[in-house]
Amino acid sequence: MSVVVPAVPRPASTAAVVSALLAVYLIWGSTYLGIRFGLEGFPPLLMAGLRFLAAGLAFYALLRWRGYAAPTRAQWKNLAVMGFLMMLMGNGLVCVAQQEVSSGLAAIAVASLPLWAGLFGWLKGRHPSRGEWLGLGVGFAGVLWLNAGSDLSASPRGAIALLAAPAAWAWGSIWSRDRDLPTAFMSTAGQMLTGGVLLVALGWALGERIVEWPATRPLLAVGYLAVFGSIVAYSAYVWLLDHVRPALATSYAYVNPPVAVLLGALLAGERFGVHAIGAMAVILAGVAIVMLSRAKR
């Protein structure tokens, strides 16, 4: 999701910053396992759509009650584009892929998101430095390595989905710059609402149906994704962008994949070979080089 980063972070207590970082690190890292459990009772696109519709409606109602202005018609159009790119393509494809690949492997693939953002920034006229080019090269080498010899090589649909998902999310972030959008929180609610509608509509059109009442675990998983993954963690992320340096706020890109791998191993019995762990290390090294090079610029 796209937000505006303030030029000068506001002061905040250490306890508040640590709490917000833990929320972003642990909750967003756990959403991949939440998706896996949710898929036990829901088809992928309907699950994602219902999650974002519920979260978006609740968040939108809360913001309006707090006095936030509703988006204009032009802003709703921009939010719909972002909902398509980031909710439908970005998150929906991850849900589709996780029908065939583990939650940890999905998190490792999505870790390439900052690399796609750097590439698209170059296409939009923001020329990378030598360090950024080095990071992009290292990171994409890790992506190729991941797709060449892990479980993704046996799942072409999963591999394509996990390549397209972070690319779509990154393009949505780049596209949103200089667009007419409401405030950050209202923009989040609008993206979830429009993306949720699109996901439900596409899932229904493709024949997805919930034929029986889901069991307790998938119901709780989708509820967790809606409340904690979509509202709590993202609110913490927006707060961080307003109170700490962007490099610290976006450090979740390094932490989420290891958290997802660990939770998948502990709670779902997922196993990862040296190949997948090595690819994760290379991808995260590329991301680190890109981010450090940007900080120096």
PDB file of C-alpha atoms in Angstrom:
ATOM      1  CA  MET A   1       0.000   0.000   0.000  1.00  0.00           C
ATOM      2  CA  SER A   2       1.205   3.470  -0.739  1.00  0.00           C
ATOM      3  CA  VAL A   3       1.752   6.128   1.875  1.00  0.00           C
ATOM      4  CA  VAL A   4       3.348   9.550   2.006  1.00  0.00           C
ATOM      5  CA  VAL A   5       6.599   9.619   3.974  1.00  0.00           C
ATOM      6  CA  PRO A   6       7.013  12.797   6.004  1.00  0.00           C
ATOM      7  CA  ALA A   7      10.226  14.778   5.524  1.00  0.00           C
ATOM      8  CA  VAL A   8      10.975  14.978   9.267  1.00  0.00           C
ATOM      9  CA  PRO A   9       9.811  12.118  11.538  1.00  0.00           C
ATOM     10  CA  ARG A  10       7.960  13.181  14.664  1.00  0.00           C
ATOM     11  CA  PRO A  11       9.520  12.293  18.044  1.00  0.00           C
ATOM     12  CA  ALA A  12       8.211   9.129  19.696  1.00  0.00           C
ATOM     13  CA  SER A  13       9.051   7.054  22.763  1.00  0.00           C
ATOM     14  CA  THR A  14      11.308   4.042  22.407  1.00  0.00           C
ATOM     15  CA  ALA A  15       8.593   1.759  23.790  1.00  0.00           C
ATOM     16  CA  ALA A  16       6.098   2.943  21.176  1.00  0.00           C
ATOM     17  CA  VAL A  17       8.575   2.458  18.332  1.00  0.00           C
ATOM     18  CA  VAL A  18       9.540  -1.026  19.527  1.00  0.00           C
ATOM     19  CA  SER A  19       5.881  -2.023  19.884  1.00  0.00           C
ATOM     20  CA  ALA A  20       5.046  -0.818  16.376  1.00  0.00           C
ATOM     21  CA  LEU A  21       8.079  -2.565  14.893  1.00  0.00           C
ATOM     22  CA  LEU A  22       7.182  -5.837  16.611  1.00  0.00           C
ATOM     23  CA  ALA A  23       3.647  -5.553  15.236  1.00  0.00           C
ATOM     24  CA  VAL A  24       4.916  -5.085  11.680  1.00  0.00           C
ATOM     25  CA  TYR A  25       7.636  -7.733  12.001  1.00  0.00           C
ATOM     26  CA  LEU A  26       5.586 -10.470  13.657  1.00  0.00           C
ATOM     27  CA  ILE A  27       2.084  -9.869  12.308  1.00  0.00           C
ATOM     28  CA  TRP A  28       3.069  -9.340   8.685  1.00  0.00           C
ATOM     29  CA  GLY A  29       5.514 -12.231   8.947  1.00  0.00           C
ATOM     30  CA  SER A  30       2.693 -14.448  10.227  1.00  0.00           C
ATOM     31  CA  THR A  31       0.156 -13.536   7.532  1.00  0.00           C
ATOM     32  CA  TYR A  32       1.615 -16.121   5.145  1.00  0.00           C
ATOM     33  CA  LEU A  33       0.835 -18.880   7.610  1.00  0.00           C
ATOM     34  CA  GLY A  34      -2.589 -17.278   8.172  1.00  0.00           C
ATOM     35  CA  ILE A  35      -3.245 -17.519   4.433  1.00  0.00           C
ATOM     36  CA  ARG A  36      -2.236 -21.195   4.455  1.00  0.00           C
ATOM     37  CA  PHE A  37      -4.668 -21.964   7.275  1.00  0.00           C
ATOM     38  CA  GLY A  38      -7.416 -19.863   5.674  1.00  0.00           C
ATOM     39  CA  LEU A  39      -7.106 -21.844   2.448  1.00  0.00           C
ATOM     40  CA  GLU A  40      -8.215 -24.944   4.363  1.00  0.00           C
ATOM     41  CA  GLY A  41     -11.779 -23.601   4.265  1.00  0.00           C
ATOM     42  CA  PHE A  42     -11.886 -20.860   1.626  1.00  0.00           C
ATOM     43  CA  PRO A  43     -11.013 -20.593  -2.073  1.00  0.00           C
ATOM     44  CA  PRO A  44      -8.095 -18.183  -2.558  1.00  0.00           C
ATOM     45  CA  LEU A  45      -9.652 -15.137  -4.222  1.00  0.00           C
ATOM     46  CA  LEU A  46     -12.842 -15.184  -2.165  1.00  0.00           C
ATOM     47  CA  MET A  47     -10.793 -15.551   0.998  1.00  0.00           C
ATOM     48  CA  ALA A  48      -8.657 -12.517   0.159  1.00  0.00           C
ATOM     49  CA  GLY A  49     -11.689 -10.541  -0.980  1.00  0.00           C
ATOM     50  CA  LEU A  50     -13.716 -11.232   2.165  1.00  0.00           C
ATOM     51  CA  ARG A  51     -10.694 -10.368   4.307  1.00  0.00           C
ATOM     52  CA  PHE A  52     -10.215  -6.976   2.677  1.00  0.00           C
ATOM     53  CA  LEU A  53     -13.920  -6.195   2.475  1.00  0.00           C
ATOM     54  CA  ALA A  54     -14.381  -6.822   6.197  1.00  0.00           C
ATOM     55  CA  ALA A  55     -11.237  -4.892   7.138  1.00  0.00           C
ATOM     56  CA  GLY A  56     -11.967  -2.074   4.708  1.00  0.00           C
ATOM     57  CA  LEU A  57     -15.559  -1.591   5.846  1.00  0.00           C
ATOM     58  CA  ALA A  58     -14.590  -1.581   9.522  1.00  0.00           C
ATOM     59  CA  PHE A  59     -11.648   0.767   8.978  1.00  0.00           C
ATOM     60  CA  TYR A  60     -13.648   3.104   6.717  1.00  0.00           C
ATOM     61  CA  ALA A  61     -16.503   3.310   9.222  1.00  0.00           C
ATOM     62  CA  LEU A  62     -14.073   4.062  12.059  1.00  0.00           C
ATOM     63  CA  LEU A  63     -12.334   6.797  10.075  1.00  0.00           C
ATOM     64  CA  ARG A  64     -15.587   8.447   9.067  1.00  0.00           C
ATOM     65  CA  TRP A  65     -16.729   8.325  12.698  1.00  0.00           C
ATOM     66  CA  ARG A  66     -13.449  10.001  13.675  1.00  0.00           C
ATOM     67  CA  GLY A  67     -14.151  12.808  11.191  1.00  0.00           C
ATOM     68  CA  TYR A  68     -11.962  11.842   8.221  1.00  0.00           C
ATOM     69  CA  ALA A  69     -13.254  13.162   4.891  1.00  0.00           C
ATOM     70  CA  ALA A  70     -14.587  10.605   2.419  1.00  0.00           C
ATOM     71  CA  PRO A  71     -12.606  10.184  -0.822  1.00  0.00           C
ATOM     72  CA  THR A  72     -13.766  12.212  -3.813  1.00  0.00           C
ATOM     73  CA  ARG A  73     -14.950  10.532  -7.020  1.00  0.00           C
ATOM     74  CA  ALA A  74     -11.543  11.086  -8.639  1.00  0.00           C
ATOM     75  CA  GLN A  75      -9.807   9.664  -5.564  1.00  0.00           C
ATOM     76  CA  TRP A  76     -12.042   6.577  -5.610  1.00  0.00           C
ATOM     77  CA  LYS A  77     -10.925   5.933  -9.212  1.00  0.00           C
ATOM     78  CA  ASN A  78      -7.258   6.091  -8.187  1.00  0.00           C
ATOM     79  CA  LEU A  79      -7.950   3.890  -5.174  1.00  0.00           C
ATOM     80  CA  ALA A  80      -9.637   1.346  -7.446  1.00  0.00           C
ATOM     81  CA  VAL A  81      -6.499   1.138  -9.606  1.00  0.00           C
ATOM     82  CA  MET A  82      -4.392   0.643  -6.494  1.00  0.00           C
ATOM     83  CA  GLY A  83      -6.865  -1.922  -5.176  1.00  0.00           C
ATOM     84  CA  PHE A  84      -6.499  -3.841  -8.432  1.00  0.00           C
ATOM     85  CA  LEU A  85      -2.696  -3.752  -8.472  1.00  0.00           C
ATOM     86  CA  MET A  86      -1.992  -4.195  -4.775  1.00  0.00           C
ATOM     87  CA  MET A  87      -4.926  -6.113  -3.303  1.00  0.00           C
ATOM     88  CA  LEU A  88      -6.072  -8.234  -6.256  1.00  0.00           C
ATOM     89  CA  MET A  89      -2.748  -8.799  -8.015  1.00  0.00           C
ATOM     90  CA  GLY A  90      -0.386  -8.336  -5.086  1.00  0.00           C
ATOM     91  CA  ASN A  91      -2.197 -10.272  -2.368  1.00  0.00           C
ATOM     92  CA  GLY A  92      -4.610 -12.339  -4.435  1.00  0.00           C
ATOM     93  CA  LEU A  93      -1.824 -14.000  -6.418  1.00  0.00           C
ATOM     94  CA  VAL A  94       0.016 -14.880  -3.211  1.00  0.00           C
ATOM     95  CA  CYS A  95      -3.135 -16.661  -2.027  1.00  0.00           C
ATOM     96  CA  VAL A  96      -3.377 -18.494  -5.356  1.00  0.00           C
ATOM     97  CA  ALA A  97       0.280 -19.534  -5.151  1.00  0.00           C
ATOM     98  CA  GLN A  98      -0.042 -20.801  -1.587  1.00  0.00           C
ATOM     99  CA  GLN A  99      -2.398 -23.503  -2.764  1.00  0.00           C
ATOM    100  CA  GLU A 100       0.724 -25.176  -4.151  1.00  0.00           C
ATOM    101  CA  VAL A 101       3.744 -23.815  -2.264  1.00  0.00           C
ATOM    102  CA  SER A 102       4.578 -23.380   1.409  1.00  0.00           C
ATOM    103  CA  SER A 103       3.943 -20.174   3.325  1.00  0.00           C
ATOM    104  CA  GLY A 104       7.652 -19.648   3.960  1.00  0.00           C
ATOM    105  CA  LEU A 105       8.536 -20.062   0.304  1.00  0.00           C
ATOM    106  CA  ALA A 106       5.878 -17.507  -0.628  1.00  0.00           C
ATOM    107  CA  ALA A 107       7.346 -15.037   1.880  1.00  0.00           C
ATOM    108  CA  ILE A 108      10.842 -15.534   0.458  1.00  0.00           C
ATOM    109  CA  ALA A 109       9.597 -14.799  -3.074  1.00  0.00           C
ATOM    110  CA  VAL A 110       7.672 -11.702  -1.966  1.00  0.00           C
ATOM    111  CA  ALA A 111      10.851 -10.379  -0.320  1.00  0.00           C
ATOM    112  CA  SER A 112      11.857  -9.271  -3.823  1.00  0.00           C
ATOM    113  CA  LEU A 113       9.294  -6.430  -3.681  1.00  0.00           C
ATOM    114  CA  PRO A 114      11.866  -3.635  -3.005  1.00  0.00           C
ATOM    115  CA  LEU A 115      13.850  -4.860  -5.999  1.00  0.00           C
ATOM    116  CA  TRP A 116      10.851  -4.485  -8.294  1.00  0.00           C
ATOM    117  CA  ALA A 117      10.221  -1.038  -6.831  1.00  0.00           C
ATOM    118  CA  GLY A 118      13.784  -0.052  -7.697  1.00  0.00           C
ATOM    119  CA  LEU A 119      13.429  -1.356 -11.244  1.00  0.00           C
ATOM    120  CA  PHE A 120      10.126   0.422 -11.837  1.00  0.00           C
ATOM    121  CA  GLY A 121      11.541   3.601 -10.331  1.00  0.00           C
ATOM    122  CA  TRP A 122      14.243   3.471 -13.010  1.00  0.00           C
ATOM    123  CA  LEU A 123      11.607   3.041 -15.726  1.00  0.00           C
ATOM    124  CA  LYS A 124       9.835   6.107 -14.343  1.00  0.00           C
ATOM    125  CA  GLY A 125      12.994   8.199 -14.617  1.00  0.00           C
ATOM    126  CA  ARG A 126      14.633   7.703 -11.220  1.00  0.00           C
ATOM    127  CA  HIS A 127      18.105   6.527 -12.214  1.00  0.00           C
ATOM    128  CA  PRO A 128      19.653   4.050  -9.757  1.00  0.00           C
ATOM    129  CA  SER A 129      23.169   4.580  -8.439  1.00  0.00           C
ATOM    130  CA  ARG A 130      25.903   2.005  -8.952  1.00  0.00           C
ATOM    131  CA  GLY A 131      25.183   0.575  -5.530  1.00  0.00           C
ATOM    132  CA  GLU A 132      21.486   0.247  -6.319  1.00  0.00           C
ATOM    133  CA  TRP A 133      22.282  -1.501  -9.613  1.00  0.00           C
ATOM    134  CA  LEU A 134      24.528  -3.903  -7.698  1.00  0.00           C
ATOM    135  CA  GLY A 135      21.741  -4.605  -5.219  1.00  0.00           C
ATOM    136  CA  LEU A 136      19.202  -5.137  -7.984  1.00  0.00           C
ATOM    137  CA  GLY A 137      21.536  -7.578  -9.723  1.00  0.00           C
ATOM    138  CA  VAL A 138      22.250  -9.542  -6.548  1.00  0.00           C
ATOM    139  CA  GLY A 139      18.586  -9.606  -5.537  1.00  0.00           C
ATOM    140  CA  PHE A 140      17.273 -10.752  -8.884  1.00  0.00           C
ATOM    141  CA  ALA A 141      19.982 -13.432  -9.028  1.00  0.00           C
ATOM    142  CA  GLY A 142      18.475 -14.719  -5.781  1.00  0.00           C
ATOM    143  CA  VAL A 143      14.988 -14.660  -7.332  1.00  0.00           C
ATOM    144  CA  LEU A 144      16.225 -16.696 -10.304  1.00  0.00           C
ATOM    145  CA  TRP A 145      17.975 -19.126  -7.964  1.00  0.00           C
ATOM    146  CA  LEU A 146      14.817 -19.538  -5.905  1.00  0.00           C
ATOM    147  CA  ASN A 147      12.726 -20.303  -8.988  1.00  0.00           C
ATOM    148  CA  ALA A 148      15.294 -22.630 -10.540  1.00  0.00           C
ATOM    149  CA  GLY A 149      15.662 -25.359  -7.964  1.00  0.00           C
ATOM    150  CA  SER A 150      13.129 -25.115  -5.142  1.00  0.00           C
ATOM    151  CA  ASP A 151       9.542 -26.344  -4.930  1.00  0.00           C
ATOM    152  CA  LEU A 152       8.622 -23.494  -7.289  1.00  0.00           C
ATOM    153  CA  SER A 153      10.295 -25.347 -10.168  1.00  0.00           C
ATOM    154  CA  ALA A 154       7.634 -28.053  -9.809  1.00  0.00           C
ATOM    155  CA  SER A 155       4.817 -25.502  -9.638  1.00  0.00           C
ATOM    156  CA  PRO A 156       4.785 -23.250 -12.732  1.00  0.00           C
ATOM    157  CA  ARG A 157       1.532 -21.561 -11.684  1.00  0.00           C
ATOM    158  CA  GLY A 158       2.883 -20.849  -8.229  1.00  0.00           C
ATOM    159  CA  ALA A 159       6.155 -19.534  -9.641  1.00  0.00           C
ATOM    160  CA  ILE A 160       4.398 -17.172 -12.052  1.00  0.00           C
ATOM    161  CA  ALA A 161       2.053 -15.937  -9.340  1.00  0.00           C
ATOM    162  CA  LEU A 162       4.918 -15.269  -6.918  1.00  0.00           C
ATOM    163  CA  LEU A 163       6.843 -13.372  -9.594  1.00  0.00           C
ATOM    164  CA  ALA A 164       3.842 -11.256 -10.570  1.00  0.00           C
ATOM    165  CA  ALA A 165       2.554 -10.512  -7.049  1.00  0.00           C
ATOM    166  CA  PRO A 166       5.468  -8.397  -5.738  1.00  0.00           C
ATOM    167  CA  ALA A 167       5.895  -6.794  -9.167  1.00  0.00           C
ATOM    168  CA  ALA A 168       2.244  -5.689  -9.181  1.00  0.00           C
ATOM    169  CA  TRP A 169       2.463  -4.376  -5.607  1.00  0.00           C
ATOM    170  CA  ALA A 170       5.635  -2.434  -6.421  1.00  0.00           C
ATOM    171  CA  TRP A 171       4.120  -0.967  -9.592  1.00  0.00           C
ATOM    172  CA  GLY A 172       1.043   0.080  -7.626  1.00  0.00           C
ATOM    173  CA  SER A 173       3.281   1.894  -5.141  1.00  0.00           C
ATOM    174  CA  ILE A 174       5.202   3.661  -7.908  1.00  0.00           C
ATOM    175  CA  TRP A 175       2.035   4.479  -9.867  1.00  0.00           C
ATOM    176  CA  SER A 176       0.385   6.044  -6.833  1.00  0.00           C
ATOM    177  CA  ARG A 177       3.022   8.747  -6.452  1.00  0.00           C
ATOM    178  CA  ASP A 178       1.730  12.225  -7.321  1.00  0.00           C
ATOM    179  CA  ARG A 179      -1.816  10.860  -7.675  1.00  0.00           C
ATOM    180  CA  ASP A 180      -4.813  12.519  -6.082  1.00  0.00           C
ATOM    181  CA  LEU A 181      -5.353  10.382  -2.968  1.00  0.00           C
ATOM    182  CA  PRO A 182      -6.968  10.924   0.435  1.00  0.00           C
ATOM    183  CA  THR A 183      -5.026  10.775   3.705  1.00  0.00           C
ATOM    184  CA  ALA A 184      -2.869   7.708   4.338  1.00  0.00           C
ATOM    185  CA  PHE A 185      -5.349   5.878   6.582  1.00  0.00           C
ATOM    186  CA  MET A 186      -8.345   6.658   4.353  1.00  0.00           C
ATOM    187  CA  SER A 187      -6.303   5.592   1.337  1.00  0.00           C
ATOM    188  CA  THR A 188      -5.650   2.259   3.041  1.00  0.00           C
ATOM    189  CA  ALA A 189      -9.356   1.754   3.754  1.00  0.00           C
ATOM    190  CA  GLY A 190     -10.286   2.689   0.187  1.00  0.00           C
ATOM    191  CA  GLN A 191      -7.726   0.311  -1.306  1.00  0.00           C
ATOM    192  CA  MET A 192      -9.003  -2.550   0.830  1.00  0.00           C
ATOM    193  CA  LEU A 193     -12.627  -1.794  -0.069  1.00  0.00           C
ATOM    194  CA  THR A 194     -12.075  -1.545  -3.825  1.00  0.00           C
ATOM    195  CA  GLY A 195      -9.625  -4.439  -3.879  1.00  0.00           C
ATOM    196  CA  GLY A 196     -11.996  -6.585  -1.832  1.00  0.00           C
ATOM    197  CA  VAL A 197     -14.843  -5.973  -4.258  1.00  0.00           C
ATOM    198  CA  LEU A 198     -12.609  -6.822  -7.232  1.00  0.00           C
ATOM    199  CA  LEU A 199     -11.307 -10.000  -5.588  1.00  0.00           C
ATOM    200  CA  VAL A 200     -14.794 -11.266  -4.706  1.00  0.00           C
ATOM    201  CA  ALA A 201     -16.084 -10.450  -8.193  1.00  0.00           C
ATOM    202  CA  LEU A 202     -13.170 -12.197  -9.920  1.00  0.00           C
ATOM    203  CA  GLY A 203     -13.356 -15.215  -7.630  1.00  0.00           C
ATOM    204  CA  TRP A 204     -17.076 -15.565  -8.283  1.00  0.00           C
ATOM    205  CA  ALA A 205     -16.580 -15.159 -12.044  1.00  0.00           C
ATOM    206  CA  LEU A 206     -13.931 -17.904 -12.007  1.00  0.00           C
ATOM    207  CA  GLY A 207     -16.297 -20.283 -10.258  1.00  0.00           C
ATOM    208  CA  GLU A 208     -15.056 -20.027  -6.685  1.00  0.00           C
ATOM    209  CA  ARG A 209     -17.750 -20.934  -4.167  1.00  0.00           C
ATOM    210  CA  ILE A 210     -17.901 -21.570  -0.423  1.00  0.00           C
ATOM    211  CA  VAL A 211     -19.970 -24.750  -0.473  1.00  0.00           C
ATOM    212  CA  GLU A 212     -20.044 -25.360   3.288  1.00  0.00           C
ATOM    213  CA  TRP A 213     -19.414 -23.440   6.487  1.00  0.00           C
ATOM    214  CA  PRO A 214     -15.635 -23.397   7.063  1.00  0.00           C
ATOM    215  CA  ALA A 215     -14.087 -25.046  10.104  1.00  0.00           C
ATOM    216  CA  THR A 216     -12.907 -23.053  13.089  1.00  0.00           C
ATOM    217  CA  ARG A 217      -9.231 -22.760  12.112  1.00  0.00           C
ATOM    218  CA  PRO A 218      -9.751 -21.208   8.666  1.00  0.00           C
ATOM    219  CA  LEU A 219     -12.423 -18.876  10.064  1.00  0.00           C
ATOM    220  CA  LEU A 220     -10.075 -17.692  12.784  1.00  0.00           C
ATOM    221  CA  ALA A 221      -7.263 -17.360  10.251  1.00  0.00           C
ATOM    222  CA  VAL A 222      -9.291 -15.071   7.977  1.00  0.00           C
ATOM    223  CA  GLY A 223     -10.434 -13.052  10.984  1.00  0.00           C
ATOM    224  CA  TYR A 224      -6.816 -12.699  12.072  1.00  0.00           C
ATOM    225  CA  LEU A 225      -5.788 -11.569   8.593  1.00  0.00           C
ATOM    226  CA  ALA A 226      -8.562  -8.972   8.490  1.00  0.00           C
ATOM    227  CA  VAL A 227      -8.105  -7.510  11.970  1.00  0.00           C
ATOM    228  CA  PHE A 228      -4.408  -7.877  12.639  1.00  0.00           C
ATOM    229  CA  GLY A 229      -2.843  -8.241   9.195  1.00  0.00           C
ATOM    230  CA  SER A 230      -4.900  -5.564   7.452  1.00  0.00           C
ATOM    231  CA  ILE A 231      -5.760  -3.038  10.195  1.00  0.00           C
ATOM    232  CA  VAL A 232      -3.440  -3.358  13.201  1.00  0.00           C
ATOM    233  CA  ALA A 233      -0.135  -4.029  11.426  1.00  0.00           C
ATOM    234  CA  TYR A 234      -0.726  -1.548   8.636  1.00  0.00           C
ATOM    235  CA  SER A 235      -1.765   1.150  11.100  1.00  0.00           C
ATOM    236  CA  ALA A 236       1.494   0.464  12.969  1.00  0.00           C
ATOM    237  CA  TYR A 237       3.401   0.765   9.697  1.00  0.00           C
ATOM    238  CA  VAL A 238       1.801   4.097   8.815  1.00  0.00           C
ATOM    239  CA  TRP A 239       2.571   5.329  12.344  1.00  0.00           C
ATOM    240  CA  LEU A 240       6.205   4.278  11.954  1.00  0.00           C
ATOM    241  CA  LEU A 241       6.537   6.177   8.689  1.00  0.00           C
ATOM    242  CA  ASP A 242       5.394   9.277  10.568  1.00  0.00           C
ATOM    243  CA  HIS A 243       7.757   8.830  13.539  1.00  0.00           C
ATOM    244  CA  VAL A 244      10.974   7.077  12.443  1.00  0.00           C
ATOM    245  CA  ARG A 245      13.292   7.117   9.458  1.00  0.00           C
ATOM    246  CA  PRO A 246      11.964   5.289   6.362  1.00  0.00           C
ATOM    247  CA  ALA A 247      14.881   2.832   6.474  1.00  0.00           C
ATOM    248  CA  LEU A 248      13.743   1.614   9.897  1.00  0.00           C
ATOM    249  CA  ALA A 249      10.046   1.573   8.990  1.00  0.00           C
ATOM    250  CA  THR A 250      10.695  -0.529   5.886  1.00  0.00           C
ATOM    251  CA  SER A 251      13.055  -2.932   7.670  1.00  0.00           C
ATOM    252  CA  TYR A 252      10.156  -5.419   7.741  1.00  0.00           C
ATOM    253  CA  ALA A 253      11.376  -6.473   4.274  1.00  0.00           C
ATOM    254  CA  TYR A 254      14.320  -8.213   5.985  1.00  0.00           C
ATOM    255  CA  VAL A 255      12.421  -9.645   8.948  1.00  0.00           C
ATOM    256  CA  ASN A 256       9.158 -10.974   7.497  1.00  0.00           C
ATOM    257  CA  PRO A 257      10.676 -13.845   5.432  1.00  0.00           C
ATOM    258  CA  PRO A 258      12.643 -15.419   8.322  1.00  0.00           C
ATOM    259  CA  VAL A 259       9.603 -15.023  10.601  1.00  0.00           C
ATOM    260  CA  ALA A 260       7.380 -16.718   8.001  1.00  0.00           C
ATOM    261  CA  VAL A 261       9.883 -19.555   7.514  1.00  0.00           C
ATOM    262  CA  LEU A 262      10.197 -20.099  11.274  1.00  0.00           C
ATOM    263  CA  LEU A 263       6.440 -20.074  11.891  1.00  0.00           C
ATOM    264  CA  GLY A 264       5.835 -22.399   8.959  1.00  0.00           C
ATOM    265  CA  ALA A 265       8.355 -24.864  10.361  1.00  0.00           C
ATOM    266  CA  LEU A 266       7.081 -24.677  13.949  1.00  0.00           C
ATOM    267  CA  LEU A 267       3.313 -24.564  13.379  1.00  0.00           C
ATOM    268  CA  ALA A 268       2.756 -26.220  10.017  1.00  0.00           C
ATOM    269  CA  GLY A 269       5.651 -28.663   9.724  1.00  0.00           C
ATOM    270  CA  GLU A 270       7.099 -26.973   6.643  1.00  0.00           C
ATOM    271  CA  ARG A 271      10.623 -27.952   5.720  1.00  0.00           C
ATOM    272  CA  PHE A 272      13.156 -25.899   3.775  1.00  0.00           C
ATOM    273  CA  GLY A 273      16.332 -27.057   2.112  1.00  0.00           C
ATOM    274  CA  VAL A 274      19.642 -25.275   1.793  1.00  0.00           C
ATOM    275  CA  HIS A 275      18.557 -24.048  -1.641  1.00  0.00           C
ATOM    276  CA  ALA A 276      15.570 -22.040  -0.388  1.00  0.00           C
ATOM    277  CA  ILE A 277      17.450 -20.633   2.616  1.00  0.00           C
ATOM    278  CA  GLY A 278      20.395 -19.675   0.402  1.00  0.00           C
ATOM    279  CA  ALA A 279      18.110 -17.950  -2.102  1.00  0.00           C
ATOM    280  CA  MET A 280      16.464 -16.025   0.749  1.00  0.00           C
ATOM    281  CA  ALA A 281      19.871 -14.848   1.964  1.00  0.00           C
ATOM    282  CA  VAL A 282      20.832 -13.644  -1.527  1.00  0.00           C
ATOM    283  CA  ILE A 283      17.502 -11.840  -2.056  1.00  0.00           C
ATOM    284  CA  LEU A 284      17.715 -10.101   1.314  1.00  0.00           C
ATOM    285  CA  ALA A 285      21.344  -9.159   0.628  1.00  0.00           C
ATOM    286  CA  GLY A 286      20.243  -7.490  -2.597  1.00  0.00           C
ATOM    287  CA  VAL A 287      17.449  -5.657  -0.781  1.00  0.00           C
ATOM    288  CA  ALA A 288      19.914  -4.481   1.885  1.00  0.00           C
ATOM    289  CA  ILE A 289      22.355  -3.141  -0.730  1.00  0.00           C
ATOM    290  CA  VAL A 290      19.556  -1.246  -2.509  1.00  0.00           C
ATOM    291  CA  MET A 291      18.228   0.296   0.693  1.00  0.00           C
ATOM    292  CA  LEU A 292      21.658   1.250   2.013  1.00  0.00           C
ATOM    293  CA  SER A 293      22.546   2.839  -1.336  1.00  0.00           C
ATOM    294  CA  ARG A 294      19.331   4.856  -1.273  1.00  0.00           C
ATOM    295  CA  ALA A 295      20.066   6.012   2.279  1.00  0.00           C
ATOM    296  CA  LYS A 296      23.502   7.273   1.196  1.00  0.00           C
ATOM    297  CA  ARG A 297      21.921   9.206  -1.694  1.00  0.00           C
TER     298      ARG A 297
END
